[in-house]
PDB file of C-alpha atoms in Angstrom:
ATOM      1  CA  UNK I   1      16.021 -15.662  26.323  1.00  0.00           C
ATOM      2  CA  UNK I   2      14.144 -15.356  29.616  1.00  0.00           C
ATOM      3  CA  UNK I   3      12.826 -12.044  30.924  1.00  0.00           C
ATOM      4  CA  UNK I   4      15.525 -11.949  33.653  1.00  0.00           C
ATOM      5  CA  UNK I   5      18.452 -12.718  31.314  1.00  0.00           C
ATOM      6  CA  UNK I   6      20.645  -9.736  30.487  1.00  0.00           C
ATOM      7  CA  UNK I   7      20.713  -8.599  26.875  1.00  0.00           C
ATOM      8  CA  UNK I   8      24.018  -9.496  25.280  1.00  0.00           C
ATOM      9  CA  UNK I   9      25.969  -7.447  22.759  1.00  0.00           C
ATOM     10  CA  UNK I  10      25.129 -10.033  20.072  1.00  0.00           C
ATOM     11  CA  UNK I  11      21.405  -9.635  20.877  1.00  0.00           C
ATOM     12  CA  UNK I  12      21.691  -5.867  20.443  1.00  0.00           C
ATOM     13  CA  UNK I  13      23.636  -6.282  17.184  1.00  0.00           C
ATOM     14  CA  UNK I  14      21.004  -8.722  15.898  1.00  0.00           C
ATOM     15  CA  UNK I  15      18.197  -6.267  16.703  1.00  0.00           C
ATOM     16  CA  UNK I  16      20.091  -3.367  15.101  1.00  0.00           C
ATOM     17  CA  UNK I  17      20.929  -5.496  12.068  1.00  0.00           C
ATOM     18  CA  UNK I  18      17.264  -6.452  11.662  1.00  0.00           C
ATOM     19  CA  UNK I  19      16.153  -2.836  11.857  1.00  0.00           C
ATOM     20  CA  UNK I  20      18.875  -1.704   9.450  1.00  0.00           C
ATOM     21  CA  UNK I  21      17.763  -4.249   6.876  1.00  0.00           C
ATOM     22  CA  UNK I  22      13.995  -3.661   6.924  1.00  0.00           C
ATOM     23  CA  UNK I  23      13.908  -1.835   3.553  1.00  0.00           C
ATOM     24  CA  UNK I  24      16.129  -4.560   2.091  1.00  0.00           C
ATOM     25  CA  UNK I  25      13.701  -7.164   3.454  1.00  0.00           C
ATOM     26  CA  UNK I  26      10.883  -5.250   1.786  1.00  0.00           C
ATOM     27  CA  UNK I  27      12.483  -5.627  -1.660  1.00  0.00           C
ATOM     28  CA  UNK I  28      14.274  -8.979  -1.282  1.00  0.00           C
ATOM     29  CA  UNK I  29      11.077 -10.841  -2.130  1.00  0.00           C
ATOM     30  CA  UNK I  30      11.462  -9.548  -5.679  1.00  0.00           C
ATOM     31  CA  UNK I  31      15.035 -10.843  -5.923  1.00  0.00           C
ATOM     32  CA  UNK I  32      13.716 -14.161  -7.136  1.00  0.00           C
ATOM     33  CA  UNK I  33      17.121 -15.832  -7.615  1.00  0.00           C
ATOM     34  CA  UNK I  34      18.586 -14.280  -4.426  1.00  0.00           C
ATOM     35  CA  UNK I  35      21.704 -12.854  -6.115  1.00  0.00           C
ATOM     36  CA  UNK I  36      21.346  -9.335  -4.695  1.00  0.00           C
ATOM     37  CA  UNK I  37      20.188  -7.851  -8.018  1.00  0.00           C
ATOM     38  CA  UNK I  38      16.589  -7.416  -9.141  1.00  0.00           C
ATOM     39  CA  UNK I  39      16.003  -7.348 -12.891  1.00  0.00           C
ATOM     40  CA  UNK I  40      12.686  -6.323 -14.475  1.00  0.00           C
ATOM     41  CA  UNK I  41      11.869  -9.984 -15.161  1.00  0.00           C
ATOM     42  CA  UNK I  42      12.173 -10.696 -11.428  1.00  0.00           C
ATOM     43  CA  UNK I  43       9.990  -7.725 -10.528  1.00  0.00           C
ATOM     44  CA  UNK I  44       7.424  -9.057 -13.006  1.00  0.00           C
ATOM     45  CA  UNK I  45       7.635 -12.561 -11.486  1.00  0.00           C
ATOM     46  CA  UNK I  46       7.267 -11.145  -7.972  1.00  0.00           C
ATOM     47  CA  UNK I  47       4.145  -9.196  -8.865  1.00  0.00           C
ATOM     48  CA  UNK I  48       2.675 -12.257 -10.577  1.00  0.00           C
ATOM     49  CA  UNK I  49       3.511 -14.339  -7.487  1.00  0.00           C
ATOM     50  CA  UNK I  50       1.411 -12.051  -5.258  1.00  0.00           C
ATOM     51  CA  UNK I  51      -1.572 -12.216  -7.585  1.00  0.00           C
ATOM     52  CA  UNK I  52      -1.196  -9.248  -9.930  1.00  0.00           C
ATOM     53  CA  UNK I  53      -2.262  -9.574 -13.550  1.00  0.00           C
ATOM     54  CA  UNK I  54       0.035  -9.424 -16.549  1.00  0.00           C
ATOM     55  CA  UNK I  55      -0.622  -5.758 -17.279  1.00  0.00           C
ATOM     56  CA  UNK I  56       0.048  -4.472 -13.750  1.00  0.00           C
ATOM     57  CA  UNK I  57       3.058  -6.781 -13.361  1.00  0.00           C
ATOM     58  CA  UNK I  58       4.514  -5.537 -16.655  1.00  0.00           C
ATOM     59  CA  UNK I  59       3.905  -1.911 -15.774  1.00  0.00           C
ATOM     60  CA  UNK I  60       5.404  -2.383 -12.294  1.00  0.00           C
ATOM     61  CA  UNK I  61       8.502  -4.080 -13.698  1.00  0.00           C
ATOM     62  CA  UNK I  62       9.164  -1.216 -16.088  1.00  0.00           C
ATOM     63  CA  UNK I  63       8.191   1.625 -13.716  1.00  0.00           C
ATOM     64  CA  UNK I  64      10.092   0.275 -10.698  1.00  0.00           C
ATOM     65  CA  UNK I  65      13.249  -0.900 -12.411  1.00  0.00           C
ATOM     66  CA  UNK I  66      13.628   2.125 -14.674  1.00  0.00           C
ATOM     67  CA  UNK I  67      12.965   4.414 -11.711  1.00  0.00           C
ATOM     68  CA  UNK I  68      15.287   2.746  -9.206  1.00  0.00           C
ATOM     69  CA  UNK I  69      18.120   1.216 -11.209  1.00  0.00           C
ATOM     70  CA  UNK I  70      20.372   4.285 -11.531  1.00  0.00           C
ATOM     71  CA  UNK I  71      19.755   5.317  -7.932  1.00  0.00           C
ATOM     72  CA  UNK I  72      20.918   1.961  -6.557  1.00  0.00           C
ATOM     73  CA  UNK I  73      24.011   1.806  -8.783  1.00  0.00           C
ATOM     74  CA  UNK I  74      26.045   4.923  -7.918  1.00  0.00           C
ATOM     75  CA  UNK I  75      29.210   5.317  -9.943  1.00  0.00           C
ATOM     76  CA  UNK I  76      28.234   2.613 -12.410  1.00  0.00           C
ATOM     77  CA  UNK I  77      27.381   3.155 -16.043  1.00  0.00           C
ATOM     78  CA  UNK I  78      23.838   3.071 -17.386  1.00  0.00           C
ATOM     79  CA  UNK I  79      22.479  -0.411 -18.092  1.00  0.00           C
ATOM     80  CA  UNK I  80      19.622  -1.300 -20.432  1.00  0.00           C
ATOM     81  CA  UNK I  81      18.964  -4.293 -18.162  1.00  0.00           C
ATOM     82  CA  UNK I  82      17.823  -1.845 -15.431  1.00  0.00           C
ATOM     83  CA  UNK I  83      19.149  -3.858 -12.469  1.00  0.00           C
ATOM     84  CA  UNK I  84      18.333  -2.789  -8.924  1.00  0.00           C
ATOM     85  CA  UNK I  85      21.064  -3.512  -6.379  1.00  0.00           C
ATOM     86  CA  UNK I  86      19.401  -4.642  -3.148  1.00  0.00           C
ATOM     87  CA  UNK I  87      22.404  -3.579  -1.046  1.00  0.00           C
ATOM     88  CA  UNK I  88      21.873   0.050  -2.117  1.00  0.00           C
ATOM     89  CA  UNK I  89      18.076   0.126  -2.046  1.00  0.00           C
ATOM     90  CA  UNK I  90      18.137   2.849   0.638  1.00  0.00           C
ATOM     91  CA  UNK I  91      19.540   5.205  -2.014  1.00  0.00           C
ATOM     92  CA  UNK I  92      16.295   4.938  -3.982  1.00  0.00           C
ATOM     93  CA  UNK I  93      14.078   6.408  -1.261  1.00  0.00           C
ATOM     94  CA  UNK I  94      11.792   8.951  -2.921  1.00  0.00           C
ATOM     95  CA  UNK I  95      10.399  12.239  -1.643  1.00  0.00           C
ATOM     96  CA  UNK I  96       6.800  12.786  -0.561  1.00  0.00           C
ATOM     97  CA  UNK I  97       6.840   9.528   1.391  1.00  0.00           C
ATOM     98  CA  UNK I  98       5.694   8.612   4.891  1.00  0.00           C
ATOM     99  CA  UNK I  99       9.142   8.676   6.512  1.00  0.00           C
ATOM    100  CA  UNK I 100       8.588   5.157   7.847  1.00  0.00           C
ATOM    101  CA  UNK I 101      11.963   4.228   6.348  1.00  0.00           C
ATOM    102  CA  UNK I 102      14.795   6.555   7.301  1.00  0.00           C
ATOM    103  CA  UNK I 103      17.656   7.467   4.931  1.00  0.00           C
ATOM    104  CA  UNK I 104      19.476   4.227   5.775  1.00  0.00           C
ATOM    105  CA  UNK I 105      16.355   2.140   5.149  1.00  0.00           C
ATOM    106  CA  UNK I 106      15.645   1.477   8.820  1.00  0.00           C
ATOM    107  CA  UNK I 107      12.075   1.198  10.088  1.00  0.00           C
ATOM    108  CA  UNK I 108      10.923   4.202  12.166  1.00  0.00           C
ATOM    109  CA  UNK I 109       8.106   2.940  14.444  1.00  0.00           C
ATOM    110  CA  UNK I 110       6.928   6.432  15.451  1.00  0.00           C
ATOM    111  CA  UNK I 111       6.404   7.402  11.796  1.00  0.00           C
ATOM    112  CA  UNK I 112       4.483   4.186  11.191  1.00  0.00           C
ATOM    113  CA  UNK I 113       2.206   4.837  14.175  1.00  0.00           C
ATOM    114  CA  UNK I 114       1.748   8.430  13.032  1.00  0.00           C
ATOM    115  CA  UNK I 115       0.042   7.228   9.841  1.00  0.00           C
ATOM    116  CA  UNK I 116      -2.791   5.715  11.851  1.00  0.00           C
ATOM    117  CA  UNK I 117      -2.921   8.300  14.650  1.00  0.00           C
ATOM    118  CA  UNK I 118      -3.317  11.141  12.142  1.00  0.00           C
ATOM    119  CA  UNK I 119      -5.323   9.510   9.374  1.00  0.00           C
ATOM    120  CA  UNK I 120      -7.259   6.456  10.625  1.00  0.00           C
ATOM    121  CA  UNK I 121     -10.374   8.301  11.741  1.00  0.00           C
ATOM    122  CA  UNK I 122     -13.070   5.695  11.009  1.00  0.00           C
ATOM    123  CA  UNK I 123     -11.187   2.722  12.517  1.00  0.00           C
ATOM    124  CA  UNK I 124      -8.073   3.244  14.658  1.00  0.00           C
ATOM    125  CA  UNK I 125      -6.203   0.314  13.079  1.00  0.00           C
ATOM    126  CA  UNK I 126      -7.183   0.676   9.432  1.00  0.00           C
ATOM    127  CA  UNK I 127      -7.397   3.195   6.602  1.00  0.00           C
ATOM    128  CA  UNK I 128     -10.375   3.732   4.321  1.00  0.00           C
ATOM    129  CA  UNK I 129      -9.866   4.745   0.700  1.00  0.00           C
ATOM    130  CA  UNK I 130     -10.599   8.395   1.553  1.00  0.00           C
ATOM    131  CA  UNK I 131      -8.252   8.323   4.555  1.00  0.00           C
ATOM    132  CA  UNK I 132      -5.523   6.882   2.359  1.00  0.00           C
ATOM    133  CA  UNK I 133      -6.030   9.731  -0.139  1.00  0.00           C
ATOM    134  CA  UNK I 134      -5.800  12.258   2.711  1.00  0.00           C
ATOM    135  CA  UNK I 135      -2.618  10.599   3.978  1.00  0.00           C
ATOM    136  CA  UNK I 136      -0.980  10.696   0.535  1.00  0.00           C
ATOM    137  CA  UNK I 137      -1.960  14.323   0.059  1.00  0.00           C
ATOM    138  CA  UNK I 138      -0.458  15.256   3.447  1.00  0.00           C
ATOM    139  CA  UNK I 139       2.883  13.705   2.425  1.00  0.00           C
ATOM    140  CA  UNK I 140       3.249  15.727  -0.761  1.00  0.00           C
ATOM    141  CA  UNK I 141       6.308  17.914  -0.958  1.00  0.00           C
ATOM    142  CA  UNK I 142       5.917  20.954  -3.253  1.00  0.00           C
ATOM    143  CA  UNK I 143       6.697  20.229  -6.914  1.00  0.00           C
ATOM    144  CA  UNK I 144       7.906  16.685  -6.137  1.00  0.00           C
ATOM    145  CA  UNK I 145       5.816  15.158  -8.911  1.00  0.00           C
ATOM    146  CA  UNK I 146       7.933  11.992  -9.167  1.00  0.00           C
ATOM    147  CA  UNK I 147       7.519  11.428  -5.427  1.00  0.00           C
ATOM    148  CA  UNK I 148       3.766  11.995  -5.671  1.00  0.00           C
ATOM    149  CA  UNK I 149       3.472   9.402  -8.456  1.00  0.00           C
ATOM    150  CA  UNK I 150       5.698   6.901  -6.642  1.00  0.00           C
ATOM    151  CA  UNK I 151       3.815   7.245  -3.362  1.00  0.00           C
ATOM    152  CA  UNK I 152       0.406   7.081  -5.025  1.00  0.00           C
ATOM    153  CA  UNK I 153       1.395   3.995  -7.048  1.00  0.00           C
ATOM    154  CA  UNK I 154       2.807   2.096  -4.070  1.00  0.00           C
ATOM    155  CA  UNK I 155      -0.135   2.773  -1.808  1.00  0.00           C
ATOM    156  CA  UNK I 156      -2.827   2.330  -4.465  1.00  0.00           C
ATOM    157  CA  UNK I 157      -1.476  -1.105  -5.424  1.00  0.00           C
ATOM    158  CA  UNK I 158      -1.277  -2.080  -1.748  1.00  0.00           C
ATOM    159  CA  UNK I 159      -4.848  -0.884  -1.158  1.00  0.00           C
ATOM    160  CA  UNK I 160      -6.311  -2.646  -4.202  1.00  0.00           C
ATOM    161  CA  UNK I 161      -4.563  -5.938  -3.411  1.00  0.00           C
ATOM    162  CA  UNK I 162      -4.980  -5.956   0.361  1.00  0.00           C
ATOM    163  CA  UNK I 163      -8.125  -4.110   1.426  1.00  0.00           C
ATOM    164  CA  UNK I 164     -10.594  -6.262   3.300  1.00  0.00           C
ATOM    165  CA  UNK I 165     -14.228  -6.861   2.317  1.00  0.00           C
ATOM    166  CA  UNK I 166     -15.178  -3.594   4.056  1.00  0.00           C
ATOM    167  CA  UNK I 167     -12.668  -1.558   2.031  1.00  0.00           C
ATOM    168  CA  UNK I 168     -10.227  -1.194   4.936  1.00  0.00           C
ATOM    169  CA  UNK I 169      -6.460  -1.401   4.696  1.00  0.00           C
ATOM    170  CA  UNK I 170      -5.507  -2.801   8.072  1.00  0.00           C
ATOM    171  CA  UNK I 171      -2.521  -1.708  10.126  1.00  0.00           C
ATOM    172  CA  UNK I 172      -1.021  -5.199  10.412  1.00  0.00           C
ATOM    173  CA  UNK I 173      -1.150  -5.560   6.623  1.00  0.00           C
ATOM    174  CA  UNK I 174       0.628  -2.236   6.131  1.00  0.00           C
ATOM    175  CA  UNK I 175       3.277  -3.247   8.700  1.00  0.00           C
ATOM    176  CA  UNK I 176       3.806  -6.536   6.865  1.00  0.00           C
ATOM    177  CA  UNK I 177       4.189  -4.635   3.580  1.00  0.00           C
ATOM    178  CA  UNK I 178       6.921  -2.496   5.105  1.00  0.00           C
ATOM    179  CA  UNK I 179       8.942  -5.495   6.307  1.00  0.00           C
ATOM    180  CA  UNK I 180       8.266  -7.599   3.196  1.00  0.00           C
ATOM    181  CA  UNK I 181       6.556 -10.479   5.001  1.00  0.00           C
ATOM    182  CA  UNK I 182       3.249  -9.579   3.325  1.00  0.00           C
ATOM    183  CA  UNK I 183       4.577 -10.566  -0.100  1.00  0.00           C
ATOM    184  CA  UNK I 184       5.657 -14.019   1.080  1.00  0.00           C
ATOM    185  CA  UNK I 185       2.277 -14.532   2.751  1.00  0.00           C
ATOM    186  CA  UNK I 186       0.408 -13.450  -0.403  1.00  0.00           C
ATOM    187  CA  UNK I 187       2.475 -15.818  -2.545  1.00  0.00           C
ATOM    188  CA  UNK I 188       1.731 -18.737  -0.196  1.00  0.00           C
ATOM    189  CA  UNK I 189      -1.992 -17.892  -0.194  1.00  0.00           C
ATOM    190  CA  UNK I 190      -2.033 -17.783  -3.999  1.00  0.00           C
ATOM    191  CA  UNK I 191      -0.243 -21.153  -4.200  1.00  0.00           C
ATOM    192  CA  UNK I 192      -2.639 -22.760  -1.705  1.00  0.00           C
ATOM    193  CA  UNK I 193      -5.649 -21.511  -3.728  1.00  0.00           C
ATOM    194  CA  UNK I 194      -4.178 -23.167  -6.828  1.00  0.00           C
ATOM    195  CA  UNK I 195      -3.893 -26.479  -4.991  1.00  0.00           C
ATOM    196  CA  UNK I 196      -7.439 -26.306  -3.616  1.00  0.00           C
TER     197      UNK I 196
END
């Protein structure tokens, strides 16, 4: 589409559809067989695919699936298989978070930018370990211990896996984590290292 071409209704719908599905895109990487349901074994495989060890991958599979399964399956009975339904992932949004995903799972650019405007003091486009701690602390809602743990776990794993050699978690990496493209990139990098 050229700069002078008018935006069609289908273009607008495509943009809206993309934005509505950003949280789904974030988790779809872990739906290894692409059936719309993520089982703990798939969460484990996804974490292994991005370079996590057996212990972290096992812990993540249990923690994530046990924590999110019921929330994404409203009206359904409890399942010991702890499936996560991708279609309902927006229902699993926890408290004490950044607000970068809204209640429908859409990406909120202003909230994303706010992370770096408020907390990236050393480098405008990256967070240090201390800045990340400050950011997490600022998101805490009173007595929302589950939200504190969830937020800390998500961000700590992202920081450990993706900080650069200077200990910085860069803005483009965080953006890619939000839309899920980071996981695909990490898997490809891991595979190329195996081949080398």
